[in-house]
Each structure stands twice: as structure tokens, then as C-alpha cells.
mmCIF file of C-alpha atoms in Angstrom:
data_model
loop_
_atom_site.group_PDB
_atom_site.id
_atom_site.type_symbol
_atom_site.label_atom_id
_atom_site.label_comp_id
_atom_site.label_asym_id
_atom_site.label_seq_id
_atom_site.Cartn_x
_atom_site.Cartn_y
_atom_site.Cartn_z
ATOM 1 C CA PHE A 12 -6.504 18.325 16.658
ATOM 2 C CA VAL A 13 -3.037 17.375 15.157
ATOM 3 C CA ARG A 14 0.277 17.272 17.834
ATOM 4 C CA ARG A 15 2.912 19.891 16.484
ATOM 5 C CA GLU A 16 5.767 17.058 15.601
ATOM 6 C CA ILE A 17 3.240 15.098 13.340
ATOM 7 C CA TYR A 18 2.402 18.221 11.971
ATOM 8 C CA ASP A 19 5.815 19.350 11.022
ATOM 9 C CA ASP A 20 6.114 16.192 9.404
ATOM 10 C CA LEU A 21 2.931 16.009 7.454
ATOM 11 C CA MET A 22 3.979 19.504 6.153
ATOM 12 C CA GLY A 23 7.810 19.271 5.744
ATOM 13 C CA ILE A 24 6.800 18.207 2.294
ATOM 14 C CA ASN A 25 5.903 21.522 0.904
ATOM 15 C CA ASP A 26 8.644 23.407 2.540
ATOM 16 C CA PHE A 27 10.999 22.988 -0.796
ATOM 17 C CA LEU A 28 7.843 24.422 -2.867
ATOM 18 C CA PRO A 29 7.883 27.887 -3.569
ATOM 19 C CA THR A 30 5.959 30.509 -1.580
ATOM 20 C CA ASP A 31 4.449 32.207 -4.771
ATOM 21 C CA PRO A 32 4.622 29.594 -7.934
ATOM 22 C CA GLY A 33 3.957 31.114 -10.851
ATOM 23 C CA TRP A 34 1.643 29.538 -13.733
ATOM 24 C CA PHE A 35 4.379 27.040 -14.644
ATOM 25 C CA GLN A 36 4.980 25.943 -11.555
ATOM 26 C CA ASN A 37 1.524 25.252 -10.918
ATOM 27 C CA ILE A 38 1.300 23.097 -13.845
ATOM 28 C CA PHE A 39 4.250 21.108 -14.201
ATOM 29 C CA GLY A 40 6.121 21.603 -10.821
ATOM 30 C CA TYR A 41 5.876 19.056 -7.782
ATOM 31 C CA GLY A 42 2.310 19.413 -6.507
ATOM 32 C CA GLY A 43 0.929 21.096 -9.834
ATOM 33 C CA VAL A 44 -1.620 19.884 -12.095
ATOM 34 C CA GLY A 45 0.831 17.368 -13.557
ATOM 35 C CA THR A 46 1.956 15.771 -10.848
ATOM 36 C CA LYS A 47 -1.614 15.239 -9.718
ATOM 37 C CA VAL A 48 -2.433 13.864 -13.214
ATOM 38 C CA THR A 49 0.621 11.729 -13.141
ATOM 39 C CA GLN A 50 -0.569 10.040 -9.844
ATOM 40 C CA ILE A 51 -3.860 9.599 -11.235
ATOM 41 C CA TRP A 52 -2.114 7.930 -14.107
ATOM 42 C CA LYS A 53 -0.149 5.877 -12.515
ATOM 43 C CA ALA A 54 -2.873 4.331 -9.623
ATOM 44 C CA MET A 55 -4.821 3.685 -13.017
ATOM 45 C CA LYS A 56 -2.001 1.420 -14.767
ATOM 46 C CA VAL A 57 -1.049 -0.331 -11.574
ATOM 47 C CA SER A 58 -3.290 -0.844 -8.412
ATOM 48 C CA MET A 59 -6.601 0.022 -10.158
ATOM 49 C CA ASN A 60 -6.032 -2.159 -13.357
ATOM 50 C CA PRO A 61 -6.803 -5.771 -13.156
ATOM 51 C CA PRO A 62 -4.504 -7.356 -15.746
ATOM 52 C CA ALA A 63 -1.832 -5.328 -13.800
ATOM 53 C CA GLN A 64 -3.511 -7.121 -10.553
ATOM 54 C CA VAL A 65 -3.274 -10.602 -11.997
ATOM 55 C CA ARG A 66 0.230 -10.279 -13.400
ATOM 56 C CA ASN A 67 1.424 -9.050 -9.930
ATOM 57 C CA PHE A 68 -0.122 -12.146 -8.278
ATOM 58 C CA VAL A 69 1.122 -14.362 -10.998
ATOM 59 C CA SER A 70 4.569 -12.804 -10.817
ATOM 60 C CA ASN A 71 5.016 -13.104 -6.985
ATOM 61 C CA GLY A 72 4.103 -16.733 -7.518
ATOM 62 C CA ILE A 73 7.187 -17.416 -10.131
ATOM 63 C CA LEU A 74 9.377 -15.034 -7.341
ATOM 64 C CA MET A 75 8.220 -17.620 -4.737
ATOM 65 C CA GLN A 76 9.167 -20.673 -6.810
ATOM 66 C CA LEU A 77 12.749 -18.782 -7.900
ATOM 67 C CA GLY A 78 13.306 -17.939 -3.977
ATOM 68 C CA GLY A 79 13.265 -21.519 -3.238
ATOM 69 C CA VAL A 80 10.064 -22.835 -2.738
ATOM 70 C CA PRO A 81 9.283 -25.955 -4.753
ATOM 71 C CA LEU A 82 6.902 -25.470 -7.885
ATOM 72 C CA ARG A 83 4.250 -28.317 -5.920
ATOM 73 C CA LEU A 84 4.243 -26.200 -3.043
ATOM 74 C CA VAL A 85 3.586 -22.927 -4.242
ATOM 75 C CA PRO A 86 -0.190 -23.477 -4.765
ATOM 76 C CA ALA A 87 -0.581 -25.162 -1.118
ATOM 77 C CA ARG A 88 1.679 -22.462 0.462
ATOM 78 C CA ILE A 89 -0.502 -19.671 -0.971
ATOM 79 C CA ILE A 90 -3.893 -21.497 0.062
ATOM 80 C CA GLN A 91 -2.513 -21.857 3.652
ATOM 81 C CA SER A 92 -1.240 -18.146 3.732
ATOM 82 C CA MET A 93 -4.980 -17.102 2.534
ATOM 83 C CA ASN A 94 -6.507 -19.194 5.340
ATOM 84 C CA GLU A 95 -3.921 -17.786 7.773
ATOM 85 C CA ILE A 96 -4.998 -14.208 6.841
ATOM 86 C CA ARG A 97 -8.627 -15.024 7.249
ATOM 87 C CA THR A 98 -8.016 -16.738 10.699
ATOM 88 C CA ASN A 99 -5.486 -14.011 11.877
ATOM 89 C CA GLY A 100 -3.345 -17.552 12.317
ATOM 90 C CA GLU A 101 0.275 -17.892 13.590
ATOM 91 C CA HIS A 102 2.234 -16.758 10.686
ATOM 92 C CA TYR A 103 0.266 -14.056 9.433
ATOM 93 C CA GLN A 104 0.721 -12.659 13.134
ATOM 94 C CA ILE A 105 4.393 -13.023 12.384
ATOM 95 C CA ALA A 106 3.888 -11.268 9.160
ATOM 96 C CA LYS A 107 2.226 -8.016 11.019
ATOM 97 C CA LYS A 108 4.566 -8.272 14.203
ATOM 98 C CA TYR A 109 7.437 -7.818 11.486
ATOM 99 C CA GLY A 110 5.453 -4.970 9.738
ATOM 100 C CA VAL A 111 4.870 -7.251 6.365
ATOM 101 C CA GLY A 112 1.955 -5.815 5.542
ATOM 102 C CA VAL A 113 2.862 -1.605 6.003
ATOM 103 C CA SER A 114 6.047 -1.856 3.723
ATOM 104 C CA THR A 115 4.341 0.709 1.610
ATOM 105 C CA PHE A 116 3.287 3.424 4.025
ATOM 106 C CA ALA A 117 3.894 6.308 1.628
ATOM 107 C CA THR A 118 1.760 4.965 -1.067
ATOM 108 C CA GLN A 119 -1.285 3.909 1.369
ATOM 109 C CA GLU A 120 -1.381 6.105 4.364
ATOM 110 C CA VAL A 121 -0.899 9.174 2.554
ATOM 111 C CA PHE A 122 -4.146 8.760 0.656
ATOM 112 C CA ARG A 123 -6.402 7.086 3.616
ATOM 113 C CA MET A 124 -5.081 10.867 5.631
ATOM 114 C CA LYS A 125 -6.115 12.660 3.024
ATOM 115 C CA THR A 126 -9.864 10.975 3.010
ATOM 116 C CA GLU A 127 -9.787 10.939 6.597
ATOM 117 C CA LEU A 128 -9.370 14.764 6.582
ATOM 118 C CA LEU A 129 -11.869 15.344 3.479
ATOM 119 C CA ASP A 130 -14.238 13.413 5.866
ATOM 120 C CA LEU A 131 -13.650 15.825 8.745
ATOM 121 C CA GLU A 132 -13.861 18.521 6.734
ATOM 122 C CA MET A 133 -17.059 17.188 5.327
ATOM 123 C CA LYS A 134 -18.689 16.706 8.899
ATOM 124 C CA THR A 135 -17.402 20.190 10.083
ATOM 125 C CA ARG A 136 -18.117 22.517 6.947
ATOM 126 C CA GLY A 137 -19.507 20.164 4.073
ATOM 127 C CA LEU A 138 -17.722 19.648 1.163
ATOM 128 C CA GLY A 139 -18.836 21.422 -2.277
ATOM 129 C CA ALA A 140 -19.414 18.884 -5.264
ATOM 130 C CA LEU A 141 -15.681 18.912 -6.259
ATOM 131 C CA GLY A 142 -14.548 17.769 -2.586
ATOM 132 C CA ARG A 143 -17.192 15.311 -2.622
ATOM 133 C CA MET A 144 -15.886 13.827 -6.175
ATOM 134 C CA HIS A 145 -12.263 13.908 -4.651
ATOM 135 C CA ARG A 146 -13.527 11.965 -1.698
ATOM 136 C CA ILE A 147 -15.398 9.486 -3.917
ATOM 137 C CA ALA A 148 -11.872 9.059 -6.051
ATOM 138 C CA ALA A 149 -9.744 8.555 -2.583
ATOM 139 C CA LEU A 150 -12.076 5.760 -1.348
ATOM 140 C CA ILE A 151 -11.748 3.897 -4.731
ATOM 141 C CA MET A 152 -7.709 4.413 -4.412
ATOM 142 C CA ASN A 153 -7.732 3.121 -1.051
ATOM 143 C CA LYS A 154 -9.668 -0.003 -1.890
ATOM 144 C CA SER A 155 -7.573 -0.767 -5.116
ATOM 145 C CA SER A 156 -4.761 -0.407 -3.226
ATOM 146 C CA ASP A 157 -5.745 -2.658 -0.292
ATOM 147 C CA PHE A 158 -6.348 -5.517 -2.779
ATOM 148 C CA TYR A 159 -2.969 -4.970 -4.554
ATOM 149 C CA GLN A 160 -1.282 -4.677 -0.968
ATOM 150 C CA LEU A 161 -3.199 -7.830 -0.013
ATOM 151 C CA SER A 162 -1.676 -9.815 -2.730
ATOM 152 C CA GLU A 163 1.927 -8.896 -1.553
ATOM 153 C CA THR A 164 0.812 -10.048 2.095
ATOM 154 C CA VAL A 165 -0.164 -13.387 0.793
ATOM 155 C CA PHE A 166 3.034 -14.165 -0.838
ATOM 156 C CA LYS A 167 4.927 -12.777 1.787
ATOM 157 C CA THR A 168 3.260 -14.686 4.324
ATOM 158 C CA ALA A 169 2.906 -17.852 2.146
ATOM 159 C CA MET A 170 7.411 -17.578 2.122
ATOM 160 C CA ILE A 171 7.019 -17.213 5.864
ATOM 161 C CA ILE A 172 5.224 -20.364 6.280
ATOM 162 C CA ASP A 173 7.374 -22.204 4.041
ATOM 163 C CA GLY A 174 10.625 -20.658 5.788
ATOM 164 C CA MET A 175 9.130 -21.852 9.127
ATOM 165 C CA THR A 176 7.565 -25.196 8.514
ATOM 166 C CA ARG A 177 9.979 -26.670 5.743
ATOM 167 C CA GLN A 178 12.980 -25.003 6.089
ATOM 168 C CA GLY A 179 12.969 -24.460 10.283
ATOM 169 C CA MET A 180 13.703 -20.966 9.695
ATOM 170 C CA THR A 181 13.191 -18.443 12.663
ATOM 171 C CA GLU A 182 10.504 -15.867 12.774
ATOM 172 C CA GLU A 183 13.343 -13.445 11.835
ATOM 173 C CA GLN A 184 14.855 -15.169 9.163
ATOM 174 C CA ALA A 185 11.323 -16.553 7.605
ATOM 175 C CA VAL A 186 10.180 -12.822 7.496
ATOM 176 C CA ALA A 187 13.481 -11.798 5.683
ATOM 177 C CA TYR A 188 13.357 -14.620 3.281
ATOM 178 C CA GLY A 189 9.512 -13.667 2.837
ATOM 179 C CA GLN A 190 10.810 -9.811 2.056
ATOM 180 C CA LYS A 191 13.592 -10.768 -0.190
#
């Protein structure tokens, strides 16, 4: 189902794992129980944690002001950005064109691929109770990371709007301004 070069890229991560890991490697090594627990813990502390979401939103607003947007314009730019995202406006299209919303591929898409593979497996063979729980957890992580990424996209788009409308920047300059 997957082209060979894509499979090789995805599975290349496993190349440095031992072929016959011992019990210690299974618990504490890369891909072991410890890694999985750490990934879940980090997700719960960042993207699935409402206070962390609020801190991210507030700190992005502060970064806008420190980045050159006058404090009086920060709320207006955020509202403009949200409207642009909602209506697929000009500045949001520029942001998408330059990849603003996809700057964290590894953290976002790997979970999505895993969810899609679990969905495919469920359709072809069915999943046991543990597989269904894993799929639900992956869906929850996807939604929380979507929301976290939306916050990043709102503020980067707001910076693009400010750069192009107030400062007369080109698309490329405004995107670099927003990414910075």
C-alpha cells in the first residue's frame, strides 16, 4: 500500500534499534516503555493541558509586541488573523503557501499516520480492546495538538498581516517576520 521510498523513510527510524533487545532495552531504550510513557507525559503537560494552552496564547501575544507590533494593535491583529483563518483570507493563504501551519510535521503527522494505520487495521482485521484504546488516545492527542497548532498559526498569521499592512513587507519578508 505504501511506495518503497516512503516506507524506507518511515521505517528508517528503526534502523538503529537492536534486532534482539533485552529486557533493559525494552523498558528504557528508544521505543521502549519508558519512551512511550515520556511521550504521553509530555503531551499531557503541553498540548493536552489547558493552562499550557493559555500560557502559549498569552506568550505569543507578548512575543508579537516584543517583535514590533504596537501593543494597541495586538488584539486587533489577533482578531483579523482569526477571521482570515475562518474565511481562508489572503494573509492566511500566504501563511499556508509558505508552510506556516505545518512547521511541526514530526510532532503532528506521526500521530496522524499512526491513527490512520490503526483505522486501516481495524477495517481489515479488527482491533482488540487495547487497540481501540490506543486509537482513542491517538485521536485525543490529534485534536489537542490541532488546537495547540491553531494558536501558533493565529499568531504567525497576525504577524504576517501586520508586516504586510502596516510595515509594507513583501510576502516572503512578512512570513519570515511571523516565523521569527
